[in-house]
PDB file of C-alpha atoms in Angstrom:
ATOM      1  CA  UNK A   1       0.000   0.000   0.000  1.00  0.00           C
ATOM      2  CA  UNK A   2       1.483   3.273  -1.085  1.00  0.00           C
ATOM      3  CA  UNK A   3       0.627   6.707   0.297  1.00  0.00           C
ATOM      4  CA  UNK A   4       0.569   9.834  -1.848  1.00  0.00           C
ATOM      5  CA  UNK A   5       1.066  13.133  -0.021  1.00  0.00           C
ATOM      6  CA  UNK A   6      -0.300  16.222  -1.794  1.00  0.00           C
ATOM      7  CA  UNK A   7       0.494  18.576   1.076  1.00  0.00           C
ATOM      8  CA  UNK A   8      -2.934  19.177   2.577  1.00  0.00           C
ATOM      9  CA  UNK A   9      -4.295  15.776   1.602  1.00  0.00           C
ATOM     10  CA  UNK A  10      -2.896  12.256   1.903  1.00  0.00           C
ATOM     11  CA  UNK A  11      -4.461   9.205   0.273  1.00  0.00           C
ATOM     12  CA  UNK A  12      -3.368   5.653  -0.420  1.00  0.00           C
ATOM     13  CA  UNK A  13      -3.712   3.121  -3.202  1.00  0.00           C
ATOM     14  CA  UNK A  14      -2.754  -0.537  -3.651  1.00  0.00           C
ATOM     15  CA  UNK A  15       0.278  -1.423  -5.786  1.00  0.00           C
ATOM     16  CA  UNK A  16       1.045  -4.918  -7.021  1.00  0.00           C
ATOM     17  CA  UNK A  17       4.549  -6.214  -6.287  1.00  0.00           C
ATOM     18  CA  UNK A  18       5.921  -9.203  -8.192  1.00  0.00           C
ATOM     19  CA  UNK A  19       9.035 -11.266  -7.543  1.00  0.00           C
ATOM     20  CA  UNK A  20      10.955 -13.808  -9.596  1.00  0.00           C
ATOM     21  CA  UNK A  21      13.764 -16.126  -8.471  1.00  0.00           C
ATOM     22  CA  UNK A  22      16.388 -18.177 -10.295  1.00  0.00           C
ATOM     23  CA  UNK A  23      19.845 -19.683  -9.889  1.00  0.00           C
ATOM     24  CA  UNK A  24      22.463 -17.085  -9.014  1.00  0.00           C
ATOM     25  CA  UNK A  25      24.961 -15.826  -6.471  1.00  0.00           C
ATOM     26  CA  UNK A  26      22.798 -14.238  -3.803  1.00  0.00           C
ATOM     27  CA  UNK A  27      21.749 -10.909  -5.287  1.00  0.00           C
ATOM     28  CA  UNK A  28      18.305  -9.304  -5.140  1.00  0.00           C
ATOM     29  CA  UNK A  29      17.731  -6.888  -8.007  1.00  0.00           C
ATOM     30  CA  UNK A  30      15.479  -3.901  -7.367  1.00  0.00           C
ATOM     31  CA  UNK A  31      14.181  -2.988 -10.823  1.00  0.00           C
ATOM     32  CA  UNK A  32      13.012   0.395  -9.512  1.00  0.00           C
ATOM     33  CA  UNK A  33      16.574   1.216  -8.480  1.00  0.00           C
ATOM     34  CA  UNK A  34      18.040  -0.047 -11.761  1.00  0.00           C
ATOM     35  CA  UNK A  35      15.951   2.436 -13.757  1.00  0.00           C
ATOM     36  CA  UNK A  36      16.397   5.321 -11.302  1.00  0.00           C
ATOM     37  CA  UNK A  37      12.895   5.226  -9.789  1.00  0.00           C
ATOM     38  CA  UNK A  38      13.975   4.228  -6.268  1.00  0.00           C
ATOM     39  CA  UNK A  39      14.907   6.556  -3.447  1.00  0.00           C
ATOM     40  CA  UNK A  40      17.723   5.891  -0.974  1.00  0.00           C
ATOM     41  CA  UNK A  41      15.448   4.700   1.847  1.00  0.00           C
ATOM     42  CA  UNK A  42      13.664   2.227  -0.432  1.00  0.00           C
ATOM     43  CA  UNK A  43      17.016   0.898  -1.647  1.00  0.00           C
ATOM     44  CA  UNK A  44      18.122   0.521   1.974  1.00  0.00           C
ATOM     45  CA  UNK A  45      14.999  -1.558   2.663  1.00  0.00           C
ATOM     46  CA  UNK A  46      15.922  -3.938  -0.172  1.00  0.00           C
ATOM     47  CA  UNK A  47      19.438  -4.402   1.230  1.00  0.00           C
ATOM     48  CA  UNK A  48      17.979  -5.186   4.669  1.00  0.00           C
ATOM     49  CA  UNK A  49      15.668  -7.720   3.032  1.00  0.00           C
ATOM     50  CA  UNK A  50      18.654  -9.412   1.359  1.00  0.00           C
ATOM     51  CA  UNK A  51      20.485  -9.499   4.684  1.00  0.00           C
ATOM     52  CA  UNK A  52      17.486 -11.200   6.320  1.00  0.00           C
ATOM     53  CA  UNK A  53      17.471 -13.940   3.672  1.00  0.00           C
ATOM     54  CA  UNK A  54      21.179 -14.618   4.112  1.00  0.00           C
ATOM     55  CA  UNK A  55      20.959 -14.560   7.904  1.00  0.00           C
ATOM     56  CA  UNK A  56      17.993 -16.935   8.164  1.00  0.00           C
ATOM     57  CA  UNK A  57      18.634 -19.432   5.375  1.00  0.00           C
ATOM     58  CA  UNK A  58      22.371 -19.450   4.624  1.00  0.00           C
ATOM     59  CA  UNK A  59      24.122 -20.600   7.788  1.00  0.00           C
ATOM     60  CA  UNK A  60      25.352 -23.840   6.213  1.00  0.00           C
ATOM     61  CA  UNK A  61      25.146 -23.156   2.468  1.00  0.00           C
ATOM     62  CA  UNK A  62      25.731 -20.236   0.101  1.00  0.00           C
ATOM     63  CA  UNK A  63      22.747 -18.147  -0.899  1.00  0.00           C
ATOM     64  CA  UNK A  64      22.528 -19.316  -4.510  1.00  0.00           C
ATOM     65  CA  UNK A  65      19.680 -17.321  -5.972  1.00  0.00           C
ATOM     66  CA  UNK A  66      19.177 -14.216  -8.004  1.00  0.00           C
ATOM     67  CA  UNK A  67      15.856 -12.447  -7.522  1.00  0.00           C
ATOM     68  CA  UNK A  68      14.074  -9.491  -9.075  1.00  0.00           C
ATOM     69  CA  UNK A  69      11.452  -7.286  -7.436  1.00  0.00           C
ATOM     70  CA  UNK A  70       9.316  -4.635  -9.102  1.00  0.00           C
ATOM     71  CA  UNK A  71       6.319  -2.395  -8.483  1.00  0.00           C
ATOM     72  CA  UNK A  72       4.077  -3.235 -11.430  1.00  0.00           C
ATOM     73  CA  UNK A  73       2.844  -0.271 -13.488  1.00  0.00           C
ATOM     74  CA  UNK A  74       4.534   2.249 -11.215  1.00  0.00           C
ATOM     75  CA  UNK A  75       5.836   5.231 -13.174  1.00  0.00           C
ATOM     76  CA  UNK A  76       7.024   7.579 -10.444  1.00  0.00           C
ATOM     77  CA  UNK A  77       9.752   7.529  -7.824  1.00  0.00           C
ATOM     78  CA  UNK A  78       9.306   5.003  -5.005  1.00  0.00           C
ATOM     79  CA  UNK A  79      10.583   6.127  -1.617  1.00  0.00           C
ATOM     80  CA  UNK A  80      10.357   4.806   1.940  1.00  0.00           C
ATOM     81  CA  UNK A  81      10.739   1.329   3.415  1.00  0.00           C
ATOM     82  CA  UNK A  82       7.087   0.594   4.231  1.00  0.00           C
ATOM     83  CA  UNK A  83       6.895  -1.824   1.273  1.00  0.00           C
ATOM     84  CA  UNK A  84       9.749  -4.036   2.486  1.00  0.00           C
ATOM     85  CA  UNK A  85       7.410  -6.467   4.290  1.00  0.00           C
ATOM     86  CA  UNK A  86       5.308  -6.900   1.141  1.00  0.00           C
ATOM     87  CA  UNK A  87       8.462  -7.317  -0.963  1.00  0.00           C
ATOM     88  CA  UNK A  88       9.807  -9.965   1.403  1.00  0.00           C
ATOM     89  CA  UNK A  89       6.505 -11.846   1.375  1.00  0.00           C
ATOM     90  CA  UNK A  90       6.445 -11.772  -2.437  1.00  0.00           C
ATOM     91  CA  UNK A  91       9.994 -13.113  -2.528  1.00  0.00           C
ATOM     92  CA  UNK A  92       9.240 -15.910  -0.029  1.00  0.00           C
ATOM     93  CA  UNK A  93       6.153 -16.794  -2.066  1.00  0.00           C
ATOM     94  CA  UNK A  94       8.245 -17.081  -5.237  1.00  0.00           C
ATOM     95  CA  UNK A  95      10.818 -19.246  -3.455  1.00  0.00           C
ATOM     96  CA  UNK A  96       8.342 -21.519  -1.687  1.00  0.00           C
ATOM     97  CA  UNK A  97       5.903 -21.828  -4.587  1.00  0.00           C
ATOM     98  CA  UNK A  98       3.048 -20.904  -2.238  1.00  0.00           C
ATOM     99  CA  UNK A  99       0.583 -18.399  -3.736  1.00  0.00           C
ATOM    100  CA  UNK A 100      -0.405 -15.283  -1.801  1.00  0.00           C
ATOM    101  CA  UNK A 101      -4.090 -14.471  -1.349  1.00  0.00           C
ATOM    102  CA  UNK A 102      -4.699 -11.250  -3.261  1.00  0.00           C
ATOM    103  CA  UNK A 103      -7.544 -10.012  -1.068  1.00  0.00           C
ATOM    104  CA  UNK A 104      -5.090  -8.916   1.628  1.00  0.00           C
ATOM    105  CA  UNK A 105      -2.936  -5.815   1.320  1.00  0.00           C
ATOM    106  CA  UNK A 106       0.323  -5.393   3.234  1.00  0.00           C
ATOM    107  CA  UNK A 107       2.183  -2.464   4.708  1.00  0.00           C
ATOM    108  CA  UNK A 108       5.149  -2.500   7.051  1.00  0.00           C
ATOM    109  CA  UNK A 109       8.900  -2.281   7.300  1.00  0.00           C
ATOM    110  CA  UNK A 110      11.121  -5.208   8.297  1.00  0.00           C
ATOM    111  CA  UNK A 111      14.498  -5.317  10.005  1.00  0.00           C
ATOM    112  CA  UNK A 112      17.300  -7.840   9.517  1.00  0.00           C
ATOM    113  CA  UNK A 113      15.590 -10.276  11.900  1.00  0.00           C
ATOM    114  CA  UNK A 114      12.261 -10.273  10.060  1.00  0.00           C
ATOM    115  CA  UNK A 115      10.533  -8.199  12.724  1.00  0.00           C
ATOM    116  CA  UNK A 116       7.871  -5.819  11.419  1.00  0.00           C
ATOM    117  CA  UNK A 117       8.395  -2.136  12.201  1.00  0.00           C
ATOM    118  CA  UNK A 118       5.971   0.784  12.293  1.00  0.00           C
ATOM    119  CA  UNK A 119       5.226   2.929   9.241  1.00  0.00           C
ATOM    120  CA  UNK A 120       3.490   6.211   8.504  1.00  0.00           C
ATOM    121  CA  UNK A 121       0.041   6.979   7.083  1.00  0.00           C
ATOM    122  CA  UNK A 122      -1.395   3.734   8.442  1.00  0.00           C
ATOM    123  CA  UNK A 123      -4.958   5.092   8.611  1.00  0.00           C
ATOM    124  CA  UNK A 124      -4.888   6.392   5.051  1.00  0.00           C
ATOM    125  CA  UNK A 125      -3.515   3.064   3.801  1.00  0.00           C
ATOM    126  CA  UNK A 126      -6.281   1.070   5.483  1.00  0.00           C
ATOM    127  CA  UNK A 127      -8.953   3.434   4.182  1.00  0.00           C
ATOM    128  CA  UNK A 128      -7.501   3.447   0.677  1.00  0.00           C
ATOM    129  CA  UNK A 129      -7.617  -0.333   0.356  1.00  0.00           C
ATOM    130  CA  UNK A 130     -11.038  -0.449   2.006  1.00  0.00           C
ATOM    131  CA  UNK A 131     -12.392   1.962  -0.620  1.00  0.00           C
ATOM    132  CA  UNK A 132     -11.052  -0.225  -3.456  1.00  0.00           C
ATOM    133  CA  UNK A 133     -12.551  -3.382  -1.933  1.00  0.00           C
ATOM    134  CA  UNK A 134     -15.826  -1.644  -1.141  1.00  0.00           C
ATOM    135  CA  UNK A 135     -16.142  -0.452  -4.746  1.00  0.00           C
ATOM    136  CA  UNK A 136     -15.589  -3.989  -6.018  1.00  0.00           C
ATOM    137  CA  UNK A 137     -17.728  -5.614  -3.338  1.00  0.00           C
ATOM    138  CA  UNK A 138     -16.746  -6.659   0.170  1.00  0.00           C
ATOM    139  CA  UNK A 139     -16.728 -10.447   0.637  1.00  0.00           C
ATOM    140  CA  UNK A 140     -15.540 -10.746   4.244  1.00  0.00           C
ATOM    141  CA  UNK A 141     -12.106 -12.054   3.268  1.00  0.00           C
ATOM    142  CA  UNK A 142     -10.460  -8.770   2.346  1.00  0.00           C
ATOM    143  CA  UNK A 143      -8.277  -6.804   4.709  1.00  0.00           C
ATOM    144  CA  UNK A 144      -4.972  -5.167   5.524  1.00  0.00           C
ATOM    145  CA  UNK A 145      -1.877  -6.399   7.367  1.00  0.00           C
ATOM    146  CA  UNK A 146      -0.276  -3.643   9.442  1.00  0.00           C
ATOM    147  CA  UNK A 147       2.605  -3.583  11.951  1.00  0.00           C
ATOM    148  CA  UNK A 148       1.534  -4.424  15.502  1.00  0.00           C
ATOM    149  CA  UNK A 149       3.282  -1.264  16.643  1.00  0.00           C
ATOM    150  CA  UNK A 150       0.826   0.836  14.606  1.00  0.00           C
ATOM    151  CA  UNK A 151      -2.283  -0.379  16.459  1.00  0.00           C
ATOM    152  CA  UNK A 152      -2.081   2.542  18.883  1.00  0.00           C
ATOM    153  CA  UNK A 153      -2.133   4.934  15.901  1.00  0.00           C
ATOM    154  CA  UNK A 154      -5.414   3.657  14.436  1.00  0.00           C
ATOM    155  CA  UNK A 155      -8.094   6.273  13.886  1.00  0.00           C
ATOM    156  CA  UNK A 156      -9.938   5.200  10.734  1.00  0.00           C
ATOM    157  CA  UNK A 157     -13.250   6.385   9.336  1.00  0.00           C
ATOM    158  CA  UNK A 158     -16.489   5.189  10.883  1.00  0.00           C
ATOM    159  CA  UNK A 159     -17.532   3.196   7.794  1.00  0.00           C
ATOM    160  CA  UNK A 160     -14.306   1.180   8.057  1.00  0.00           C
ATOM    161  CA  UNK A 161     -14.931   0.562  11.768  1.00  0.00           C
ATOM    162  CA  UNK A 162     -18.447  -0.650  11.063  1.00  0.00           C
ATOM    163  CA  UNK A 163     -17.267  -2.971   8.269  1.00  0.00           C
ATOM    164  CA  UNK A 164     -14.640  -4.488  10.558  1.00  0.00           C
ATOM    165  CA  UNK A 165     -17.163  -4.898  13.369  1.00  0.00           C
ATOM    166  CA  UNK A 166     -19.552  -6.650  10.968  1.00  0.00           C
ATOM    167  CA  UNK A 167     -16.814  -8.993   9.726  1.00  0.00           C
ATOM    168  CA  UNK A 168     -16.899  -7.614   6.173  1.00  0.00           C
ATOM    169  CA  UNK A 169     -13.315  -6.294   6.340  1.00  0.00           C
ATOM    170  CA  UNK A 170     -10.267  -7.333   8.388  1.00  0.00           C
ATOM    171  CA  UNK A 171      -7.318  -5.512   9.921  1.00  0.00           C
ATOM    172  CA  UNK A 172      -4.514  -7.814  11.084  1.00  0.00           C
ATOM    173  CA  UNK A 173      -1.632  -6.667  13.283  1.00  0.00           C
ATOM    174  CA  UNK A 174       1.568  -8.680  12.701  1.00  0.00           C
ATOM    175  CA  UNK A 175       4.847  -8.672  14.594  1.00  0.00           C
ATOM    176  CA  UNK A 176       7.064 -10.568  12.150  1.00  0.00           C
ATOM    177  CA  UNK A 177       7.224 -11.887   8.612  1.00  0.00           C
ATOM    178  CA  UNK A 178       6.262 -15.412   9.710  1.00  0.00           C
ATOM    179  CA  UNK A 179       2.895 -14.202  10.994  1.00  0.00           C
ATOM    180  CA  UNK A 180       2.374 -12.291   7.749  1.00  0.00           C
ATOM    181  CA  UNK A 181       3.157 -15.332   5.581  1.00  0.00           C
ATOM    182  CA  UNK A 182       0.754 -17.520   7.559  1.00  0.00           C
ATOM    183  CA  UNK A 183      -2.084 -15.051   6.943  1.00  0.00           C
ATOM    184  CA  UNK A 184      -1.213 -14.539   3.278  1.00  0.00           C
ATOM    185  CA  UNK A 185      -0.744 -18.205   2.349  1.00  0.00           C
ATOM    186  CA  UNK A 186      -2.795 -20.120   4.920  1.00  0.00           C
ATOM    187  CA  UNK A 187       0.248 -22.338   5.550  1.00  0.00           C
ATOM    188  CA  UNK A 188       2.105 -22.510   8.917  1.00  0.00           C
ATOM    189  CA  UNK A 189       5.397 -20.614   8.851  1.00  0.00           C
ATOM    190  CA  UNK A 190       7.326 -23.366  10.637  1.00  0.00           C
ATOM    191  CA  UNK A 191       9.403 -22.515  13.696  1.00  0.00           C
ATOM    192  CA  UNK A 192      12.906 -24.071  13.727  1.00  0.00           C
ATOM    193  CA  UNK A 193      13.701 -26.440  16.579  1.00  0.00           C
ATOM    194  CA  UNK A 194      16.856 -26.513  18.731  1.00  0.00           C
ATOM    195  CA  UNK A 195      18.779 -28.121  15.845  1.00  0.00           C
ATOM    196  CA  UNK A 196      17.603 -25.546  13.318  1.00  0.00           C
ATOM    197  CA  UNK A 197      15.187 -27.957  11.606  1.00  0.00           C
ATOM    198  CA  UNK A 198      11.815 -26.627  10.469  1.00  0.00           C
ATOM    199  CA  UNK A 199       8.585 -28.665  10.283  1.00  0.00           C
ATOM    200  CA  UNK A 200       7.793 -30.320   6.980  1.00  0.00           C
ATOM    201  CA  UNK A 201       5.225 -28.689   4.660  1.00  0.00           C
ATOM    202  CA  UNK A 202       5.667 -25.268   6.253  1.00  0.00           C
ATOM    203  CA  UNK A 203       6.581 -21.990   4.526  1.00  0.00           C
ATOM    204  CA  UNK A 204      10.158 -22.033   5.795  1.00  0.00           C
ATOM    205  CA  UNK A 205      10.495 -25.710   4.863  1.00  0.00           C
ATOM    206  CA  UNK A 206       9.539 -25.060   1.228  1.00  0.00           C
ATOM    207  CA  UNK A 207      11.887 -22.051   1.092  1.00  0.00           C
ATOM    208  CA  UNK A 208      14.778 -24.094   2.518  1.00  0.00           C
ATOM    209  CA  UNK A 209      14.173 -26.962   0.073  1.00  0.00           C
ATOM    210  CA  UNK A 210      14.281 -24.597  -2.906  1.00  0.00           C
ATOM    211  CA  UNK A 211      17.404 -22.818  -1.659  1.00  0.00           C
ATOM    212  CA  UNK A 212      19.118 -26.183  -1.132  1.00  0.00           C
ATOM    213  CA  UNK A 213      18.238 -27.154  -4.700  1.00  0.00           C
ATOM    214  CA  UNK A 214      19.661 -23.912  -6.037  1.00  0.00           C
ATOM    215  CA  UNK A 215      22.815 -24.364  -3.950  1.00  0.00           C
ATOM    216  CA  UNK A 216      23.275 -27.890  -5.286  1.00  0.00           C
ATOM    217  CA  UNK A 217      22.729 -26.732  -8.860  1.00  0.00           C
ATOM    218  CA  UNK A 218      25.298 -23.975  -8.402  1.00  0.00           C
ATOM    219  CA  UNK A 219      27.798 -26.478  -7.020  1.00  0.00           C
ATOM    220  CA  UNK A 220      27.238 -28.863  -9.922  1.00  0.00           C
ATOM    221  CA  UNK A 221      27.550 -26.102 -12.504  1.00  0.00           C
ATOM    222  CA  UNK A 222      30.777 -24.846 -10.939  1.00  0.00           C
ATOM    223  CA  UNK A 223      32.474 -28.278 -10.956  1.00  0.00           C
ATOM    224  CA  UNK A 224      34.450 -29.041 -14.148  1.00  0.00           C
ATOM    225  CA  UNK A 225      33.273 -32.019 -16.165  1.00  0.00           C
ATOM    226  CA  UNK A 226      35.429 -35.217 -16.225  1.00  0.00           C
ATOM    227  CA  UNK A 227      36.331 -34.564 -19.858  1.00  0.00           C
ATOM    228  CA  UNK A 228      37.522 -31.061 -19.024  1.00  0.00           C
ATOM    229  CA  UNK A 229      39.594 -32.344 -16.090  1.00  0.00           C
ATOM    230  CA  UNK A 230      41.395 -34.830 -18.381  1.00  0.00           C
ATOM    231  CA  UNK A 231      42.256 -32.067 -20.812  1.00  0.00           C
ATOM    232  CA  UNK A 232      43.571 -29.837 -18.061  1.00  0.00           C
ATOM    233  CA  UNK A 233      45.906 -32.532 -16.716  1.00  0.00           C
ATOM    234  CA  UNK A 234      47.666 -32.971 -20.079  1.00  0.00           C
ATOM    235  CA  UNK A 235      50.683 -30.712 -20.439  1.00  0.00           C
ATOM    236  CA  UNK A 236      52.576 -30.022 -23.689  1.00  0.00           C
ATOM    237  CA  UNK A 237      55.612 -31.898 -22.304  1.00  0.00           C
ATOM    238  CA  UNK A 238      53.589 -35.044 -21.594  1.00  0.00           C
ATOM    239  CA  UNK A 239      51.920 -34.889 -24.997  1.00  0.00           C
ATOM    240  CA  UNK A 240      55.307 -34.573 -26.721  1.00  0.00           C
ATOM    241  CA  UNK A 241      56.721 -37.496 -24.744  1.00  0.00           C
ATOM    242  CA  UNK A 242      53.776 -39.650 -25.762  1.00  0.00           C
ATOM    243  CA  UNK A 243      54.416 -38.901 -29.408  1.00  0.00           C
TER     244      UNK A 243
END
């Protein structure tokens, strides 16, 4: 959810974020930054996101993916880090293969530990997404994920309050990315045990499996083939002696 500040008036609108992943060497490409549409704070949020991935999933193997993130059909400068939670969720969805329910909008910043941090314009962002859903028809499954730290800042319009009270619209307060992924995918996040193992068929399990596959593929592609090793061992002196 992005907020647009016109000075005396602030309003919000939903923006779709997409992510793709592939074999690589651990880089996350911000397409907005590559084309000069990303501000410094937004770029900082992407670097923090990359650090979280490496810290959580790469203790015993190299981070062997390349990923791309983009704000679809965004033609102006993107600034701020309040989209970093949504970007991380999109990236984890691409890695795990678990689809994200599109009736829920996300706002929030994340730190290197995956904890969700407060953001600005939380009321306008909730109201903006509510207006879009209301125009298309509320079905009781739509809502917004906000940082738990922003609950004390809530002061939304009365029609939003009434819709939430009637169960036609939801507002979820999350403390970390695991809680967000559980709400967005309907799949348990999977808490690691004392040995660092995560439960099977959880979000973190699917992410780990894919990262292990990418790491293995990178290792296999880096190893020289047997034919190439035989050629390398032959020296001009040995070839001449054989003749």
